[in-house]
Tab-separated table of C-alpha atoms and ligand atoms in Angstrom:
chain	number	residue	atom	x	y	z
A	29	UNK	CA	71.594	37.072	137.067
A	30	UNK	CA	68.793	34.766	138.501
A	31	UNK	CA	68.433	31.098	137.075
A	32	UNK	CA	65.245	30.029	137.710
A	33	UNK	CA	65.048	26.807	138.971
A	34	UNK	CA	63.324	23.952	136.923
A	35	UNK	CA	60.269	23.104	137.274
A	36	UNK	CA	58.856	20.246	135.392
A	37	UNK	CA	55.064	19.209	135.001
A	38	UNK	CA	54.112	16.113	136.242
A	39	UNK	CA	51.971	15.238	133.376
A	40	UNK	CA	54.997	15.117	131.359
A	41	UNK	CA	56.139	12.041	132.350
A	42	UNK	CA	52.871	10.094	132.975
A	43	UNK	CA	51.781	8.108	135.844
A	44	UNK	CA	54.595	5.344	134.762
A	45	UNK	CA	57.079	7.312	133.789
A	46	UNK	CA	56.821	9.469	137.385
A	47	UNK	CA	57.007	6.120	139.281
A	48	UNK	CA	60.242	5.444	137.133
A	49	UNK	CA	61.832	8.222	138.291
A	50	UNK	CA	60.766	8.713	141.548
A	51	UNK	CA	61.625	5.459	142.192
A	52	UNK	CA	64.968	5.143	140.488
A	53	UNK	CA	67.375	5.566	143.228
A	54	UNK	CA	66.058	2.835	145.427
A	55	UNK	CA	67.430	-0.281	144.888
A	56	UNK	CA	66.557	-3.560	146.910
A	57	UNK	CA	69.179	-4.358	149.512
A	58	UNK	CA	67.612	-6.806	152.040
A	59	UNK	CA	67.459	-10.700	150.297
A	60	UNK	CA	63.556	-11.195	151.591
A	61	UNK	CA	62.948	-8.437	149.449
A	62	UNK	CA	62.153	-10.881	146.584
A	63	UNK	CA	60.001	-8.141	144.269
A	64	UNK	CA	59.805	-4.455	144.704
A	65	UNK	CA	58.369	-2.152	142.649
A	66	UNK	CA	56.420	-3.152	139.083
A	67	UNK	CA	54.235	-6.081	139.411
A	68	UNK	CA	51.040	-6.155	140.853
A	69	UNK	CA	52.177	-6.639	144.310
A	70	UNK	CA	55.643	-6.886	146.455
A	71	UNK	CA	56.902	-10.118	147.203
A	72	UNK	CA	58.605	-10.556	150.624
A	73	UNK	CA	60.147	-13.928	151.226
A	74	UNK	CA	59.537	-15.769	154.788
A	75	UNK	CA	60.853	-18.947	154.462
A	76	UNK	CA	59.170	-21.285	151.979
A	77	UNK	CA	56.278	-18.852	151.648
A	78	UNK	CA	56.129	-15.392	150.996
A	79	UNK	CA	54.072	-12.410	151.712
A	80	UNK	CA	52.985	-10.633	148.781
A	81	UNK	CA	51.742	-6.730	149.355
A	82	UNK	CA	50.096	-4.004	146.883
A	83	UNK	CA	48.550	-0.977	147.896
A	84	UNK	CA	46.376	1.779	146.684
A	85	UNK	CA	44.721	5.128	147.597
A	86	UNK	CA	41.316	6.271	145.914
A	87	UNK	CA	40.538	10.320	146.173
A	88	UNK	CA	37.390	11.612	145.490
A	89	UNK	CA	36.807	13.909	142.796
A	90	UNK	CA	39.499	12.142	140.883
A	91	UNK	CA	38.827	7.936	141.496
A	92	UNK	CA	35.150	8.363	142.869
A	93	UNK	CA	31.948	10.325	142.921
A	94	UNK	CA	29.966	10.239	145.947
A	95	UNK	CA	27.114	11.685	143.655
A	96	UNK	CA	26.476	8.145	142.388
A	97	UNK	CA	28.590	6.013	144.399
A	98	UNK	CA	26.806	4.598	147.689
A	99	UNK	CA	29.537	5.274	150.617
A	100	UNK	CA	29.063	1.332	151.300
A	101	UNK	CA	29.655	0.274	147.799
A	102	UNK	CA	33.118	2.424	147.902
A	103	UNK	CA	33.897	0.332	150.957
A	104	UNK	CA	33.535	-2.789	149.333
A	105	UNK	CA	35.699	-1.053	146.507
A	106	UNK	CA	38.427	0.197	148.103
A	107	UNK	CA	39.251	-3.521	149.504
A	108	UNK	CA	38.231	-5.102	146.517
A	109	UNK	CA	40.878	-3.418	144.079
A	110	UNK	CA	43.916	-4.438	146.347
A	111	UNK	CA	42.672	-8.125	147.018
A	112	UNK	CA	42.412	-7.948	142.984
A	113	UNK	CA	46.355	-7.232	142.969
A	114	UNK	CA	47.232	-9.841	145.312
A	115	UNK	CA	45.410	-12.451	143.208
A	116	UNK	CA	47.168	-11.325	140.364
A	117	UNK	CA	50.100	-12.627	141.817
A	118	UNK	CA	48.367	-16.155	142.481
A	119	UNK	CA	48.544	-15.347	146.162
A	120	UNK	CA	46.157	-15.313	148.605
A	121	UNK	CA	44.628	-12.345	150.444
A	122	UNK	CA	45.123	-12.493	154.293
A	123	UNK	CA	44.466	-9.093	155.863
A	124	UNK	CA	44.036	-5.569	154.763
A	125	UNK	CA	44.776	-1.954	156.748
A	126	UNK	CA	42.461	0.994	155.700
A	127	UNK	CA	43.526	4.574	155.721
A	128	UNK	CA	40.882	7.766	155.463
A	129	UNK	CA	41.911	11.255	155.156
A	130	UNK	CA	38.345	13.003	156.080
A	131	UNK	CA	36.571	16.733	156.046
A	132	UNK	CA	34.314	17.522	158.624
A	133	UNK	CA	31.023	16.625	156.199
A	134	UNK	CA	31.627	13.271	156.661
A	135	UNK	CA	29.454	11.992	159.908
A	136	UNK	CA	29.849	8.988	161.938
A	137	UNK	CA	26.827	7.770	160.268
A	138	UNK	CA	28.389	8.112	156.674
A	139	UNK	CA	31.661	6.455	157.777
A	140	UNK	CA	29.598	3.503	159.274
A	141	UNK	CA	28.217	2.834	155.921
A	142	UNK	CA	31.978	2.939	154.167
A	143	UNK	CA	32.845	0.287	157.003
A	144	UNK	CA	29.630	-1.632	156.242
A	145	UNK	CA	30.869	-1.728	152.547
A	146	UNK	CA	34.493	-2.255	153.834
A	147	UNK	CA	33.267	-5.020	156.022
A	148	UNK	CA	30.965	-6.835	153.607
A	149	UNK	CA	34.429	-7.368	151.486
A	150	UNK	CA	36.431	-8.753	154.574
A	151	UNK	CA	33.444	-11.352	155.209
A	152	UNK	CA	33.227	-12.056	151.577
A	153	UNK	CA	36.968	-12.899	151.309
A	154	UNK	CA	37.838	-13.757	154.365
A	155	UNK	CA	40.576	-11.389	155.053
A	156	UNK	CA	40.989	-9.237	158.043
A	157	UNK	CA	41.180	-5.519	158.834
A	158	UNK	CA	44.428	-5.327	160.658
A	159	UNK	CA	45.153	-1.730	161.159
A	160	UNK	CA	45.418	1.847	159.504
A	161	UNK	CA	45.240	5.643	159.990
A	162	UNK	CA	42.567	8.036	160.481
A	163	UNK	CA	43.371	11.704	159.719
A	164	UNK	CA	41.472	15.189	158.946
A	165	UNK	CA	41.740	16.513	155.730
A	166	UNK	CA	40.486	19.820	153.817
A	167	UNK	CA	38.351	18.969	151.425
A	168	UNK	CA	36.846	15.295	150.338
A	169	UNK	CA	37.849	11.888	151.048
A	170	UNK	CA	40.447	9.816	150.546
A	171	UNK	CA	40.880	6.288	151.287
A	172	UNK	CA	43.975	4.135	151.050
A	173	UNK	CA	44.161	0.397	151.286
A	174	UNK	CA	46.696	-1.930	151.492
A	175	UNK	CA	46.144	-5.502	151.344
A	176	UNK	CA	48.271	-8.595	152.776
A	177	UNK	CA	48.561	-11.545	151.295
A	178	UNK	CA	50.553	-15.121	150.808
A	179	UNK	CA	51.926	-17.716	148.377
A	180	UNK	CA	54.069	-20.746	148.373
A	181	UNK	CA	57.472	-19.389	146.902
A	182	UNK	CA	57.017	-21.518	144.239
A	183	UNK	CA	53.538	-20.819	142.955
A	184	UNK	CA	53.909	-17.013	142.830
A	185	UNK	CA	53.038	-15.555	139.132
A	186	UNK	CA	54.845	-12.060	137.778
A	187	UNK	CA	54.323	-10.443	135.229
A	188	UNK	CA	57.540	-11.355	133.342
A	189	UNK	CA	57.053	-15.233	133.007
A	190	UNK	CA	55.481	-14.956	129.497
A	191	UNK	CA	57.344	-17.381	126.699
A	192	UNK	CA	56.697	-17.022	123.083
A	193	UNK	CA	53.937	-19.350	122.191
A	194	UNK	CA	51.875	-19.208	125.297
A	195	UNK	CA	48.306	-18.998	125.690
A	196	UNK	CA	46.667	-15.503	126.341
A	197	UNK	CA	43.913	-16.102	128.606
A	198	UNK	CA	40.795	-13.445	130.036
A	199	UNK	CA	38.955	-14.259	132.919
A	200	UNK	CA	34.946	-13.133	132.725
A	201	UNK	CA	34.108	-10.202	130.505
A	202	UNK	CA	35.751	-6.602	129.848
A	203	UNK	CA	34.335	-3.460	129.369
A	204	UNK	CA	31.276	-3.704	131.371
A	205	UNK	CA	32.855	-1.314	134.229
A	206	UNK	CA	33.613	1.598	131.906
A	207	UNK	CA	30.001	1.278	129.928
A	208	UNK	CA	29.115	1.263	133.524
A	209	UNK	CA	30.653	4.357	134.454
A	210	UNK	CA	29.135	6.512	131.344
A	211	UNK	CA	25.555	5.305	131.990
A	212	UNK	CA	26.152	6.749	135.914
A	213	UNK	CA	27.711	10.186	134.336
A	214	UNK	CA	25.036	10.356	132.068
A	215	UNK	CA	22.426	10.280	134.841
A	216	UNK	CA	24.414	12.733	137.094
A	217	UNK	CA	23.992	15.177	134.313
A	218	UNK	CA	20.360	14.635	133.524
A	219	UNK	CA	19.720	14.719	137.480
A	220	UNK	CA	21.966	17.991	137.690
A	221	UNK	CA	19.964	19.826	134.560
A	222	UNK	CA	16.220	18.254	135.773
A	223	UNK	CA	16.514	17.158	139.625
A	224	UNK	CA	14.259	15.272	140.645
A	225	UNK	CA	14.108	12.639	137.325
A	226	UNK	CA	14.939	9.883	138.855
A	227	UNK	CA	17.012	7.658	136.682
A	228	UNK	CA	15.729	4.212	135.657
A	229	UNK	CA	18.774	1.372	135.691
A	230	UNK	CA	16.485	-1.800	135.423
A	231	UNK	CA	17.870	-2.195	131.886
A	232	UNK	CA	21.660	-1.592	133.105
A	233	UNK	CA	22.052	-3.591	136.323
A	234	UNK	CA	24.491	-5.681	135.250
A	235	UNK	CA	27.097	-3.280	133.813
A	236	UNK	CA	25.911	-0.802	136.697
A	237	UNK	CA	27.478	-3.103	138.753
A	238	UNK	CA	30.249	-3.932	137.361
A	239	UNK	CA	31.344	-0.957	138.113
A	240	UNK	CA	29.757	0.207	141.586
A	241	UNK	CA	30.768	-3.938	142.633
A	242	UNK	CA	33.661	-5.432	141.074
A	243	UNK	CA	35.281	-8.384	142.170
A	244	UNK	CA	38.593	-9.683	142.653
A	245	UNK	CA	38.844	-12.987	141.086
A	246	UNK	CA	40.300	-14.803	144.185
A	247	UNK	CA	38.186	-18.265	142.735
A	248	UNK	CA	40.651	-18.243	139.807
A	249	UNK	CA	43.321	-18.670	142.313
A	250	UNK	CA	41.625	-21.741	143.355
A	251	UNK	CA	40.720	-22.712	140.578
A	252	UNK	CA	44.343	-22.901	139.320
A	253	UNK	CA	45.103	-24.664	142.653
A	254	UNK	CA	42.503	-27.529	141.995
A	255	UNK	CA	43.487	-28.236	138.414
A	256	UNK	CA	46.989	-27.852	139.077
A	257	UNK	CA	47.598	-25.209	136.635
A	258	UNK	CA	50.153	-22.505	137.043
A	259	UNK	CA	50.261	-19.500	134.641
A	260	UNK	CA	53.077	-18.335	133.403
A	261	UNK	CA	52.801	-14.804	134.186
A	262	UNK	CA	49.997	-12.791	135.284
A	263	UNK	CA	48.670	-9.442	136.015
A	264	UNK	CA	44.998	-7.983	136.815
A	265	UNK	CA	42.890	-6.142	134.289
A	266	UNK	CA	42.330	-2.302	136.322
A	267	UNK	CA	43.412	0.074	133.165
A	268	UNK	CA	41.738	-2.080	129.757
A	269	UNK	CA	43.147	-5.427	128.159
A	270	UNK	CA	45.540	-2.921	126.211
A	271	UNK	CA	47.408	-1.534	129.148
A	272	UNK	CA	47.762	-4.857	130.669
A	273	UNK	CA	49.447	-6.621	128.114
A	274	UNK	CA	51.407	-4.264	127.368
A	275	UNK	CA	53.005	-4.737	131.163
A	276	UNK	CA	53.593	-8.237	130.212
A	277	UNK	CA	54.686	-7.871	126.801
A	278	UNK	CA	57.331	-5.633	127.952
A	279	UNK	CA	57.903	-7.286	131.087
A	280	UNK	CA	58.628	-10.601	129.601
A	281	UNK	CA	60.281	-9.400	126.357
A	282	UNK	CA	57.986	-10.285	123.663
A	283	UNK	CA	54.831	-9.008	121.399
A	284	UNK	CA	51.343	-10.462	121.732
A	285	UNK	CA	48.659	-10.966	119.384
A	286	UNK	CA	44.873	-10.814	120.742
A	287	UNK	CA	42.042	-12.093	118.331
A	288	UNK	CA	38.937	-9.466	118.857
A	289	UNK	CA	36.670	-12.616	118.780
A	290	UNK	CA	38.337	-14.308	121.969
A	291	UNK	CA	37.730	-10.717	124.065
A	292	UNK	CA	35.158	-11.810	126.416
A	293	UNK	CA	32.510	-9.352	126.470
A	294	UNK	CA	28.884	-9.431	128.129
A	295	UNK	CA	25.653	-8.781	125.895
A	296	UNK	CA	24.528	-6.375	127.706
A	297	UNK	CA	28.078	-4.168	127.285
A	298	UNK	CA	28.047	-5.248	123.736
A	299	UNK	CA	24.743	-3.240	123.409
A	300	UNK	CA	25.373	-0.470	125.823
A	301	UNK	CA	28.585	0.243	123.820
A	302	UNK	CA	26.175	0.357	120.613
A	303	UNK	CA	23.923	3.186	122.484
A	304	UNK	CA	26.694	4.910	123.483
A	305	UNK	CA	28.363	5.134	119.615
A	306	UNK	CA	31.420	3.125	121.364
A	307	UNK	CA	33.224	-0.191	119.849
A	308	UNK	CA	32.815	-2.936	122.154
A	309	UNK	CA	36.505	-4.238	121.752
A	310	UNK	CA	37.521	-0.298	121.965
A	311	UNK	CA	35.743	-0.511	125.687
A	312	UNK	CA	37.577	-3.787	126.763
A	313	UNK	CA	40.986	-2.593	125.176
A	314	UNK	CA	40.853	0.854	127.072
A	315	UNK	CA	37.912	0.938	129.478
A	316	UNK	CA	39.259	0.073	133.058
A	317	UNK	CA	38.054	-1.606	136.360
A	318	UNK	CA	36.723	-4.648	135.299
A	319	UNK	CA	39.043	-6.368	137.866
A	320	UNK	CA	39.374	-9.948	135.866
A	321	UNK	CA	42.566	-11.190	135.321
A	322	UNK	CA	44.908	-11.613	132.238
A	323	UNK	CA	46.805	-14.369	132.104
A	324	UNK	CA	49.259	-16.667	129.610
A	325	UNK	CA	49.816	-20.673	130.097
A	326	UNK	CA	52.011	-22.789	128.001
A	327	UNK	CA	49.928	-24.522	125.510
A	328	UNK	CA	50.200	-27.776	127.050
A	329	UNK	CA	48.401	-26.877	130.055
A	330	UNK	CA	45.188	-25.766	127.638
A	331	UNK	CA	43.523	-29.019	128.564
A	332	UNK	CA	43.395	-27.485	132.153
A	333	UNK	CA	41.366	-24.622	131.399
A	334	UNK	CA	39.121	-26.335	128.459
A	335	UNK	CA	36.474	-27.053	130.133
A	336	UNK	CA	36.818	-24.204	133.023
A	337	UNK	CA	33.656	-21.796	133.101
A	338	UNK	CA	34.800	-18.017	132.582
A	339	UNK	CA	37.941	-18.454	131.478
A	340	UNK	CA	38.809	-17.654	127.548
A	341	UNK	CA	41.381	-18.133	125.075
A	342	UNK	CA	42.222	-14.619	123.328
A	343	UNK	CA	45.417	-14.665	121.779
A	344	UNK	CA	49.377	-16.035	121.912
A	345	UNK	CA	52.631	-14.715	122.754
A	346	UNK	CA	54.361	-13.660	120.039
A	347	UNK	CA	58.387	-12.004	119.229
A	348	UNK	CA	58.745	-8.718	120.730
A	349	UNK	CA	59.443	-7.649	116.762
A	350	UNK	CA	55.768	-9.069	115.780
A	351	UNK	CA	54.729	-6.266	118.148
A	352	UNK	CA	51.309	-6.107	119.893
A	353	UNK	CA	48.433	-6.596	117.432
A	354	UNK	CA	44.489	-7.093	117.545
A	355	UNK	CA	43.164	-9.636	114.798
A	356	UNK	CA	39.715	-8.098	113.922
A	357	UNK	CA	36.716	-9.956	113.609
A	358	UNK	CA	37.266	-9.151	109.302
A	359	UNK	CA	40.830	-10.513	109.978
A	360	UNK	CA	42.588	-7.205	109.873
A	361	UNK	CA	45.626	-6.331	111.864
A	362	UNK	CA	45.921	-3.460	113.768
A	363	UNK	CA	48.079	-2.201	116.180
A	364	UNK	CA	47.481	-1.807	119.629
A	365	UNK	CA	48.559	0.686	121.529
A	366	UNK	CA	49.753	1.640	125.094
A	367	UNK	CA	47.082	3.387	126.818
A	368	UNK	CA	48.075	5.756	129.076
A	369	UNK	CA	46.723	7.445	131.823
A	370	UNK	CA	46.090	11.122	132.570
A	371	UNK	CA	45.001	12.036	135.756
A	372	UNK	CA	46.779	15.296	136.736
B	430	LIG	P1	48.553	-1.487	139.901
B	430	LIG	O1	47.921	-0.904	138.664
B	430	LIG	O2	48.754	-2.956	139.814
B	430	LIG	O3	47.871	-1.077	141.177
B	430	LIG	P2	50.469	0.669	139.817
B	430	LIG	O4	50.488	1.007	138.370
B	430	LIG	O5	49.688	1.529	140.741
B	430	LIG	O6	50.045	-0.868	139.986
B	430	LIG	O7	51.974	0.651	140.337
B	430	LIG	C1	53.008	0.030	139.620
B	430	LIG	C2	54.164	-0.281	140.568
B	430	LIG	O8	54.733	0.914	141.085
B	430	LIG	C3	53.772	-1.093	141.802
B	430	LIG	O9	54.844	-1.981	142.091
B	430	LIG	C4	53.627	-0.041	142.889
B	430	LIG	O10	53.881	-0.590	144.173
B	430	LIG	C5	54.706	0.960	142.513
B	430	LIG	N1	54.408	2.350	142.912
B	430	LIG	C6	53.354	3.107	142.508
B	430	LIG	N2	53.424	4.348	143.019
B	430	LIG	C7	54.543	4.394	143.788
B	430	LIG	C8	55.197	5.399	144.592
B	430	LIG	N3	54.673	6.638	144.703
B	430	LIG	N4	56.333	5.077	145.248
B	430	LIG	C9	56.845	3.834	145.142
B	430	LIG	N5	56.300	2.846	144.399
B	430	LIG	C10	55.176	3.105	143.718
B	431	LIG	MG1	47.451	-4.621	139.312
C-alpha cells in the first residue's frame, strides 16, 4: 500500500499565513537582531542606532505589465516601494541593492531605461545603489530590491506601539493608485480589441500617476523630526487602509474605528471611482499602492500635526472587543474586514 504524500496548495494558507509557517522555526538568536520578521522592515541594532532593512521582489505578469508600464517608471518603482517600508519604520533610507532575473528580449537599451528609472529614485532620495545580482531567466522579468536604511534606537516606530485612545492618522490620499490601475487595464483592452486608438489620459494624470509614480513619504519622516513628534506605531499603506490597520490592530492588541469622512481621498479618484461604478472609501479600504503612511499618535501630540499639510485625522484606537469598524458618512457602523491577498 502506497501513501501518497501530502501535498498542500499554497493558496490555502494565503500570502500571511505561508510566511507564518514558513517562517515558524526560525527564531532570533543573535541580540542585534532587534526585529525580524512582521513589521515593515528588520531592525538590526549597531550601537545607539540601528539599521533597519525590508525587501521586495516585483515579477512581471503578476506585480507589473510592461504593456503600460514604461521600463523607467518600473525603475523608479521598484526602489520606491522598499524606501516606502523603511519610512514606515521612521528610519531613514541609506542605500539600496537591485536584483534582475532577465530573458533574452530584454536589450541593453531596455535595461538602461529601468536604470534611468532606478536612478532617478536614488537622486531623488538620496540613497545609493550598493550592490545586487544579475541572472538569466526563462521567461519575463523580475526585479528584487532591498533597501538600507537607519534610525536612532530610540525613534524607531513598529507596528505594535498603538494604545487605546490614540489618534489614527493618513498621510495624502488613498485609492488613487488602484483607480489608476483600472483606467490603464481598461486601455490595454481597448488597444488589444482596436490597435492603434490611442488612449487619451489628459483627464486621468493624476491618478495615472499615482500609480505608474508613487512615492515613499520620506518628508513625513522629517516632518516628524522637525515638530518633534513620534508616532506611536506605524506601518505603510501598499495593500488598502483595511489591510493596514488590521496589522496594527492585531499587532498592538486592540480594535480601531475609522470615520469614512477623515479617509483622505483626491477629487479626481472620488470621480474616477463614480465612472468606474466603485465606492470611493471601498477603493481606499482595499485598493493598494498608494504608498502613504498610516499612522496613530497619542492625542496630546494632535497639536503637532494640526496645522501639518497632508496629514489627516481618520479615526481612534479602540478595545480589541470594539473590533475594527468604519463610521459611514450616514453614521452607520460597519465592519471592516481583513483583506487578503490572492496572488497564486
Ligand atoms: P510589506 O507589505 O511591508 O512589504 P510583507 O507582507 O511582504 O511586508 O512581509 C511581512 C513580513 O514577512 C516582513 O517582515 C517580511 O520581511 C517577512 N517575509 C515575507 N516573505 C518572507 C519569506 N519568504 N521568508 C522570510 N520572511 C519573509
Ligand atoms: Mg510595508
Amino acid at each position: 500500500m502506497s501513501t501518497e504524500p501530502t501535498r498542500t496548495d499554497v493558496n490555502t494558507l494565503g500570502e500571511f499565513g505561508l510566511i507564518d509557517h514558513l517562517t515558524r522555526n526560525f527564531p532570533l538568536r543573535q541580540i542585534s537582531s532587534v526585529k525580524g520578521i512582521g513589521d515593515d522592515a528588520a531592525v538590526i541594532e549597531n550601537g545607539s542606532f540601528c539599521t533597519v532593512v525590508s525587501t521586495d521582489m516585483l515579477v512581471e505578469g503578476i506585480h507589473f505589465d510592461l504593456a503600460y508600464t514604461p521600463l523607467k517608471h518600473l525603475g523608479y518603482k521598484a526602489v520606491v516601494v522598499n524606501l516606502s517600508d523603511i519610512c514606515a519604520m521612521n528610519a531613514m533610507p541609506k542605500q539600496i541593492t537591485v536584483s534582475i532575473a532577465i530573458s533574452n528580449r530584454f536589450s541593453v537599451e531596455a535595461l538602461d531605461e529601468l536604470y534611468d528609472g532606478i536612478r532617478a529614485a536614488c537622486d531623488f532620495y538620496e540613497v545609493d545603489l550598493v550592490g545586487g545580482d544579475t541572472t538569466s531567466s526563462p521567461k519575463g522579468l523580475t526585479i528584487c530590491v532591498t533597501a538600507i536604511g537607519q534610525g536612532e534606537k530610540d525613534q524607531l516606530v513598529y507596528r505594535n506601539g498603538a494604545k487605546k485612545g490614540d489618534l489614527i492618522c493618513i498621510t495624502g490620499d488613498l485609492g488613487a493608485a488602484y483607480l489608476g490601475l483600472q483606467i490603464l487595464e481598461r486601455e490595454k483592452r481597448i488597444w488589444q480589441e482596436h490597435p492603434g486608438v490611442q488612449p487619451d489620459l489628459q483627464q486621468q494624470q493624476y491618478i495615472i500617476g499615482r500609480q505608474l509614480k508613487p512615492e515613499a513619504r520620506k518628508d513625513v519622516v522629517e516632518i516628524f523630526r522637525k515638530v518633534g513628534l513620534k508616532p506611536t506605531s506605524m506601518i505603510d499603506i501598499s495593500d488598502g487602509l483595511a489591510s493596514e490597520i488590521f496589522h496594527i490592530c492585531k499587532q498592538s492588541g486592540l480594535g480601531a474605528l475609522i470615520e469614512e469622512d477623515g479617509v483622505p481621498i483626491h477629487p479626481e479618484a472620488q470621480m474616477m471611482a463614480l465612472q468606474f461604478k466603485l465606492d470611493p472609501i471601498t477603493c481606499a479600504l482595499s485598493g493598494g499602492e498608494d504608498y502613504e503612511l498610516l499612522f496613530t499618535i497619542d492625542p496630546s501630540d494632535a497639536e503637532k500635526i494640526k496645522f501639518l499639510p497632508e496629514i489627516y485625522i481618520a479615526g481612534e484606537m479602540l478595545d480589541a472587543a470594539d473590533g475594527v469598524k468604519l463610521q459611514t458618512k450616514g453614521g452607520n457602523l460597519h465592519d471592516i474586514k481583513a483583506q487578503g491577498w490572492k496572488h497564486f
